[in-house]
Amino acid sequence: MTQLTITAPDDWHVHLRDGDFLSETVAATARCFRRAIVMPNLVPPVQTAEQALEYRQRILAAVPNDRDFDPLITLYLSNDTTPERIRQASEAGIVAAKLYPAGATTNSDAAVKGIEALYDVFQQMSESGMLLLIHGEVTDSHIDIFDREKAFIDQHLAPIHQRFPDLKIVFEHITTADATDFVLGASDSMAATITPQHLLLNRNDLLVGGIRPHNYCLPVLKRNTHQNRLRDVVAAGETRFFLGTDSAPHTKHTKESDCGCAGCYSAWSAIELYAHVFEDLDALDKLEGFASFYGPDFYGLARNTDTITLHKQEWTIPSEIKLANQDSIVPFFAGQRLAWQLAE
Ligand code: NCD
Ligand code: ZN
């Protein structure tokens, strides 16, 4: 096969940031995705419908003229979130809200302490049909970083799912066999996104032969047995697992630092990275479902009606992307070769 045409895909988990970053990140994501679920972890975070609609306008202003792109802004849940705010956001067309346990990841300091305190908010989300997107890691210092996803399932996710059976939950950027099995065993109201880095890499790629800061993201890469379980589930075409890049730009100097930031910037090569994985798994026929069908189906949105085409044509991911302000970003998989390329 030398050419692959699929229904246009969407990215169900992306960080576009704000301000000067938008001209870079919005063009990158709008290159092949028609819609994206845009994460709200700005500083300060997007917490009200009004802030979300303003942020959406700033993103739309950065969409290149020849692109058709619909950013779906999410609300950042905190201990200040009220059921009333959820009602207003839902009426304003906001489809989802994101739960970050406080301290779990980049810009999550303002997030939720004591998840049970949000149960009346979850009740309202369930009634309004708003999706709950979860960064599923506990943050207790005594829990090993490699065990934090599993602990979150046991301590929080399973109880929330049981208490709110109709609340649609997306377990974001899953990394473990435990998370995979939990979603497979849960009801139809539970789904998960999977990133390119967690399909392509395992913790050896982070730590063997030297520390590789550009492979550092949260949740952190796990051992290969977990990686293989994620690969198996996408190769099987399981419909409650879909595309969410978690593309998250950080400048080169903030990643190559004595306390480097978490996040991989994959937007310029996202669909190609996934195609690379699915080809490797001999499952290219499953790419379209994962990238273009299962996400909108779970969100209750229409599938896109146009298509994109990938050509079998080797290319190399650039080693650096220059920003307008002279800073630069090292993209995920920099300098590595990919077999498929999006036809522009
Ligand atoms: C994300 C970021 O940089 O905003 N970082 C990451 O490692 N994935 C936040 C997140 O999704 O956890
Ligand atoms: Zn993220």
XYZ file of C-alpha atoms in Angstrom, residues 38-256:
219
model
C -8.335 21.894 24.031
C -6.997 21.485 27.549
C -7.646 24.342 29.979
C -4.388 24.351 31.991
C -3.470 27.926 31.177
C -2.108 30.310 33.791
C -4.614 31.230 35.189
C -6.752 28.231 34.167
C -9.952 28.392 32.094
C -12.627 28.075 34.769
C -15.778 29.754 33.504
C -17.867 29.687 30.343
C -16.896 33.294 29.688
C -13.167 32.549 29.908
C -13.639 29.510 27.678
C -15.464 31.460 24.977
C -12.808 34.194 25.039
C -10.054 31.575 24.763
C -11.893 29.975 21.854
C -11.915 33.340 20.025
C -8.159 33.751 20.534
C -7.613 30.276 19.053
C -9.941 30.922 16.117
C -8.030 34.120 15.342
C -4.887 31.979 14.939
C -6.390 29.425 12.525
C -4.684 29.716 9.106
C -7.100 30.964 6.405
C -7.113 27.764 4.414
C -7.997 25.565 7.404
C -11.274 24.397 8.836
C -10.788 23.896 12.574
C -13.217 23.784 15.486
C -11.544 24.061 18.908
C -13.641 22.528 21.691
C -12.628 24.325 24.851
C -12.831 22.546 28.202
C -13.349 23.849 31.734
C -10.728 23.339 34.408
C -12.323 21.918 37.535
C -11.174 23.279 40.869
C -12.555 23.463 44.362
C -14.217 26.728 43.227
C -16.290 24.984 40.539
C -20.021 24.961 41.304
C -22.920 23.059 39.710
C -24.208 26.448 38.533
C -20.988 27.086 36.602
C -21.376 23.694 34.938
C -24.955 24.487 33.954
C -23.887 27.796 32.430
C -20.970 26.215 30.580
C -23.144 23.466 29.178
C -25.678 26.023 27.965
C -22.809 27.924 26.312
C -21.940 24.791 24.322
C -18.961 23.538 26.333
C -18.919 19.765 26.066
C -16.374 18.710 28.687
C -14.497 19.604 31.865
C -11.075 18.407 32.977
C -10.152 17.045 36.371
C -6.517 17.401 37.374
C -5.584 16.219 40.845
C -3.657 19.161 42.370
C 0.048 18.908 41.583
C -0.358 16.053 39.068
C 1.167 17.841 36.093
C 2.055 21.091 34.295
C -0.014 24.039 35.603
C -2.165 21.954 37.939
C -1.390 23.746 41.193
C -4.833 25.367 41.207
C -6.574 22.045 40.713
C -8.647 19.736 42.844
C -7.832 18.799 46.425
C -10.239 16.168 47.795
C -12.042 14.808 44.739
C -15.163 13.828 46.723
C -15.796 17.554 47.261
C -16.725 17.701 43.568
C -19.463 15.064 43.667
C -22.273 17.638 43.321
C -20.406 19.036 40.296
C -20.181 15.541 38.774
C -23.908 15.093 39.400
C -24.628 18.265 37.441
C -22.267 17.202 34.643
C -24.079 13.905 34.414
C -27.443 15.686 34.185
C -26.140 18.210 31.632
C -24.479 15.498 29.528
C -21.063 17.113 29.951
C -18.083 14.755 29.726
C -15.596 14.406 32.580
C -12.002 14.220 31.332
C -9.575 12.911 33.916
C -5.834 13.088 34.425
C -5.779 9.830 36.354
C -2.852 9.906 38.728
C -2.717 10.245 42.495
C -0.216 12.762 43.804
C 0.568 11.407 47.289
C 4.306 11.640 47.777
C 4.522 8.107 49.196
C 3.079 6.541 46.022
C 5.737 5.635 43.474
C 5.406 7.625 40.242
C 5.100 4.405 38.201
C 2.138 3.252 40.337
C 0.145 6.482 40.375
C -2.265 5.603 37.576
C -3.203 2.252 39.111
C -3.679 3.865 42.537
C -5.937 6.504 40.980
C -8.185 3.823 39.464
C -8.608 2.084 42.795
C -8.973 5.178 44.974
C -10.960 7.522 42.712
C -11.913 6.405 39.228
C -13.740 3.194 40.091
C -15.774 4.914 42.847
C -16.685 7.888 40.593
C -17.773 5.563 37.777
C -19.844 3.485 40.179
C -21.493 6.488 41.807
C -22.262 8.262 38.475
C -22.973 5.474 35.992
C -24.392 7.840 33.348
C -21.521 10.332 33.524
C -19.340 9.938 30.438
C -15.700 9.782 31.506
C -12.563 9.908 29.375
C -9.565 8.447 31.183
C -6.948 10.622 29.476
C -3.575 9.500 28.120
C -3.620 6.041 29.652
C -0.265 4.356 30.131
C -0.798 0.994 31.809
C -2.309 -2.456 31.373
C -4.285 -1.665 34.542
C -5.959 1.314 32.885
C -6.596 -0.648 29.690
C -8.227 -3.493 31.579
C -10.238 -1.103 33.727
C -11.733 0.604 30.656
C -12.431 -2.715 28.929
C -14.229 -3.942 32.036
C -16.178 -0.724 32.627
C -19.510 0.241 31.096
C -20.001 2.086 27.813
C -19.789 5.431 29.597
C -16.003 4.977 30.116
C -13.409 5.536 27.373
C -9.716 6.444 27.092
C -7.353 8.434 24.923
C -3.896 7.138 23.983
C -0.924 9.285 22.943
C 1.680 8.496 20.274
C 4.483 8.495 22.842
C 2.853 5.842 25.018
C 2.375 3.595 21.963
C 5.868 4.180 20.555
C 7.993 4.242 23.687
C 8.565 2.745 27.114
C 10.642 3.866 30.073
C 13.869 2.540 28.559
C 13.467 5.298 25.964
C 13.514 7.787 28.804
C 16.368 6.419 30.895
C 18.704 4.007 29.082
C 21.949 5.512 27.794
C 21.243 8.890 29.406
C 18.183 10.876 30.425
C 16.113 11.980 27.439
C 14.147 15.023 28.521
C 12.158 15.222 25.281
C 10.596 11.838 26.066
C 9.530 13.026 29.506
C 5.799 13.525 29.849
C 3.139 12.840 32.432
C 1.927 10.252 33.081
C 5.527 9.061 32.769
C 6.416 6.300 30.265
C 5.964 2.837 31.774
C 7.632 -0.560 31.294
C 7.279 -2.325 27.936
C 4.649 -4.793 29.153
C 2.302 -1.840 29.685
C 3.237 -0.317 26.335
C 2.470 -3.622 24.629
C -0.966 -3.812 26.237
C -1.807 -0.367 24.806
C -0.549 -1.474 21.396
C -2.661 -4.641 21.552
C -5.842 -2.773 22.372
C -5.517 -0.301 19.492
C -4.522 -3.084 17.071
C -7.675 -4.940 18.102
C -9.777 -1.911 17.124
C -11.406 -1.617 20.555
C -13.926 1.195 20.151
C -13.533 2.878 23.546
C -9.900 3.824 22.915
C -9.261 6.767 20.640
C -6.769 9.387 19.526
C -5.609 12.106 21.919
C -2.071 13.311 21.244
C -1.532 15.233 24.486
C 0.721 17.387 22.314
C 2.125 19.838 24.881
C 4.754 22.379 23.820
C 7.558 23.471 26.112
C 10.541 25.476 24.939
C 13.852 23.679 24.473
C 15.488 25.367 27.437
C 12.648 24.517 29.828
C 12.928 20.832 28.910
C 16.730 20.656 28.815
